[in-house]
XYZ file of C-alpha atoms in Angstrom:
243
model
C 78.926 -9.335 35.061
C 82.252 -9.327 33.216
C 84.009 -10.298 36.451
C 81.525 -13.106 37.094
C 81.848 -14.423 33.537
C 85.634 -14.456 33.764
C 85.340 -16.238 37.102
C 83.418 -18.976 35.266
C 86.063 -19.252 32.569
C 84.211 -17.194 29.944
C 86.531 -14.953 27.918
C 85.360 -11.344 27.564
C 86.693 -9.089 24.788
C 85.499 -5.485 24.799
C 85.168 -3.234 21.738
C 85.956 -5.980 19.237
C 85.514 -5.002 15.579
C 84.822 -8.003 13.316
C 86.441 -7.876 9.878
C 85.603 -11.371 8.621
C 83.949 -14.667 9.582
C 85.031 -17.821 7.747
C 84.129 -21.495 7.904
C 87.253 -23.545 8.572
C 88.280 -27.108 9.310
C 90.222 -26.687 12.506
C 90.401 -28.542 15.818
C 90.013 -25.093 17.424
C 86.543 -24.582 15.974
C 84.363 -24.523 12.869
C 84.496 -20.740 12.502
C 87.401 -18.319 12.380
C 86.634 -14.724 13.325
C 89.177 -12.117 12.311
C 89.053 -8.675 13.812
C 90.582 -5.951 15.923
C 90.262 -5.186 19.610
C 91.283 -2.076 21.507
C 94.411 -3.905 22.676
C 95.438 -5.582 19.406
C 95.472 -4.511 15.756
C 94.729 -8.022 14.501
C 93.289 -11.022 16.302
C 91.806 -14.398 15.426
C 89.123 -16.166 17.445
C 87.969 -19.725 16.768
C 84.527 -20.985 17.777
C 81.776 -23.414 16.766
C 78.839 -20.987 16.874
C 78.482 -17.232 16.397
C 75.476 -15.367 17.794
C 75.015 -11.863 16.399
C 72.871 -9.592 18.590
C 72.996 -5.970 17.497
C 69.629 -4.610 18.608
C 66.342 -3.888 16.870
C 64.719 -1.130 14.874
C 61.084 -0.424 13.945
C 59.806 -1.819 10.635
C 57.630 0.899 9.134
C 57.786 0.068 5.431
C 54.964 -1.615 3.546
C 52.031 -0.302 5.565
C 51.289 2.897 3.652
C 52.609 4.998 6.507
C 54.329 7.391 4.110
C 50.918 8.412 2.721
C 49.216 8.802 6.099
C 50.706 12.103 7.183
C 52.038 10.501 10.358
C 55.397 11.998 11.313
C 58.443 9.762 11.646
C 61.504 10.828 13.648
C 64.774 8.918 13.917
C 63.253 5.866 12.264
C 60.261 5.610 14.624
C 56.705 6.962 14.725
C 56.671 10.250 16.635
C 54.136 10.421 19.479
C 53.309 12.762 22.344
C 52.987 11.830 26.038
C 49.566 10.337 25.364
C 50.957 8.203 22.498
C 49.051 10.250 19.904
C 50.753 10.690 16.536
C 50.952 13.875 14.475
C 47.550 12.934 13.014
C 44.863 13.733 15.629
C 43.002 10.648 16.805
C 45.660 8.216 15.576
C 47.771 6.513 18.235
C 50.868 4.316 18.133
C 52.376 2.121 20.836
C 55.117 -0.456 21.159
C 58.216 -1.072 19.082
C 57.142 1.222 16.222
C 57.649 4.216 18.536
C 61.257 3.282 19.329
C 62.411 3.465 22.928
C 63.662 0.401 24.761
C 61.322 -1.944 22.833
C 60.195 -3.893 25.880
C 56.929 -5.825 26.223
C 55.992 -4.145 29.499
C 56.816 -0.739 28.019
C 54.400 -1.408 25.140
C 51.705 -2.509 27.593
C 51.886 0.736 29.545
C 52.056 2.783 26.359
C 48.758 1.131 25.394
C 47.287 2.124 28.768
C 48.480 5.692 28.179
C 46.889 5.715 24.715
C 43.544 4.439 26.011
C 43.683 6.967 28.845
C 44.177 9.756 26.314
C 41.266 8.502 24.221
C 39.022 8.556 27.303
C 40.190 11.986 28.402
C 41.968 10.515 31.434
C 45.669 10.990 30.633
C 48.215 8.723 32.302
C 51.516 9.394 30.500
C 54.317 6.838 30.622
C 57.166 7.896 32.911
C 60.283 7.093 30.870
C 62.524 7.696 33.891
C 60.687 4.892 35.702
C 60.822 2.230 32.982
C 62.552 -0.924 34.257
C 64.779 -3.071 32.103
C 65.765 -6.669 32.841
C 68.291 -9.115 31.443
C 67.619 -12.747 32.314
C 71.182 -13.914 32.647
C 72.531 -15.852 35.618
C 72.659 -13.831 37.799
C 69.848 -11.571 36.625
C 70.367 -7.880 35.845
C 67.693 -5.245 36.457
C 67.739 -1.472 36.323
C 65.365 1.468 36.585
C 65.842 5.226 36.558
C 69.050 7.188 36.267
C 72.545 5.807 36.571
C 75.066 7.629 38.716
C 76.703 9.054 35.578
C 73.387 10.198 34.074
C 72.382 11.941 37.298
C 75.701 13.771 37.539
C 75.333 14.732 33.882
C 72.094 16.512 34.795
C 73.936 18.517 37.423
C 72.440 16.588 40.341
C 74.337 16.168 43.603
C 74.426 12.378 43.839
C 74.498 10.064 46.853
C 75.025 6.321 46.353
C 74.208 3.359 48.575
C 75.341 -0.175 47.788
C 74.773 -3.584 49.383
C 75.957 -7.047 48.345
C 73.970 -10.278 48.163
C 76.861 -12.007 49.919
C 75.432 -10.656 53.172
C 71.816 -11.581 52.398
C 70.351 -14.560 54.257
C 68.079 -15.804 51.471
C 70.791 -15.441 48.837
C 73.110 -17.523 51.010
C 70.396 -20.152 51.499
C 69.884 -20.261 47.717
C 73.611 -20.540 47.125
C 73.465 -17.465 44.877
C 75.502 -14.751 46.564
C 76.993 -13.013 43.513
C 75.851 -9.462 42.843
C 74.716 -6.268 44.505
C 72.050 -3.560 44.710
C 73.009 0.058 44.026
C 70.760 3.017 44.850
C 71.270 6.460 43.292
C 69.662 9.347 45.195
C 69.493 13.143 45.040
C 71.544 14.456 47.965
C 69.926 17.897 47.751
C 66.289 16.736 47.657
C 65.855 14.701 50.839
C 67.543 11.695 49.191
C 64.869 11.222 46.539
C 65.494 7.905 44.793
C 66.571 8.536 41.197
C 67.663 5.076 40.123
C 68.207 1.517 41.314
C 70.500 -1.019 39.662
C 70.752 -4.691 40.579
C 72.774 -7.740 39.676
C 71.856 -10.875 41.560
C 69.231 -13.500 42.408
C 65.621 -12.500 41.601
C 66.748 -9.036 40.462
C 64.112 -8.945 37.699
C 61.375 -9.362 40.329
C 62.950 -7.096 42.946
C 63.103 -4.187 40.502
C 59.307 -3.756 40.745
C 59.564 -2.194 44.214
C 62.372 0.042 43.010
C 60.280 1.102 40.002
C 57.468 2.188 42.322
C 59.955 4.171 44.403
C 61.435 5.945 41.376
C 58.060 6.588 39.740
C 56.452 7.913 42.928
C 59.487 10.139 43.651
C 59.908 8.463 47.029
C 62.805 9.152 49.364
C 65.349 6.700 50.708
C 63.904 7.013 54.213
C 60.346 6.252 53.067
C 61.347 2.990 51.403
C 64.026 1.935 53.890
C 61.582 2.129 56.793
C 59.008 0.066 54.923
C 59.249 -3.416 56.451
C 60.960 -5.956 54.201
C 60.240 -9.565 55.234
C 63.035 -11.839 56.429
C 64.586 -13.873 54.986
C 64.098 -12.538 51.448
C 66.326 -11.132 48.748
C 64.368 -7.852 49.033
C 66.389 -7.117 52.165
C 69.412 -6.416 49.984
C 67.526 -3.435 48.524
C 66.676 -2.311 52.053
C 70.320 -2.657 53.101
C 71.470 -0.507 50.170
C 68.963 2.160 51.215
C 70.154 2.160 54.825
C 73.714 2.746 53.609
C 72.492 6.253 52.762
C 70.938 7.024 56.163
C-alpha cells in the first residue's frame, strides 16, 4: 500500500513521533506539525487537516462492573471459549472483550455465547477471523502471516499471484495488488493464512476464511472451480503457485 500511495503522490512517513501541533497562518497549511522521524531528529509538516487514529479500547467504567465479580484482564472482560465470564451464567461479547473489535467478530461471539447457553458449543476460531480495510485498493487478511507462522516453528510455503494477470481486474481497470497464501509445508500444504491487496479483496477473503477455518489444503481449494472471469481466480492462481 505504501508503494501505491507514493505512486499516487501521497507522502508516507513511517515511525513519526509528534511533539506539537500548532495553528498557523501559512500558505503551506493551517497546521504545523513538529516531530521526529526515524531518519530526522526534527521535522516540520504543514497541512490543513489532521486525522488522529490511534485505535480503540473497551469502556468498562460506570456500569458497576467492579462490584459484579466479573474478572477483567488487560483492560477487557475476560471470557472463555464460550464467551462466558468468570461469573457462571454471565456472558460478554463484542468490543468489551477486546480482540480486533470488529462487527463480524462480535456477531460470531454472540453466536458462540448462545451456543454455550444452549449446551451446543461453537467457539470462535481466532485464527480464522478476517480483517478488512476499505481503502482503494481494499486490504483483507485472515489467519497467520508468514512471520507469525515461522515464529511458531512451522515450515512455511508461500504462493503469490498478482491482479495484473487477472482478466476481471484488467477489465475493471484495477490491476494493483496481489494475493498471498501461507501454507504449512509439512502438513500437506494446509492453508494457514491468506492476505490480499486489490479489487474486491474484502469479499474474496470469505472463501479464504472458510479454507483457514476448515483446515483445508492448498490442493482442495485450488481444484475447486473458480468462475471466469472473476477476481477470485487470483486466489486460485496463488494456490497453484504452491502445487
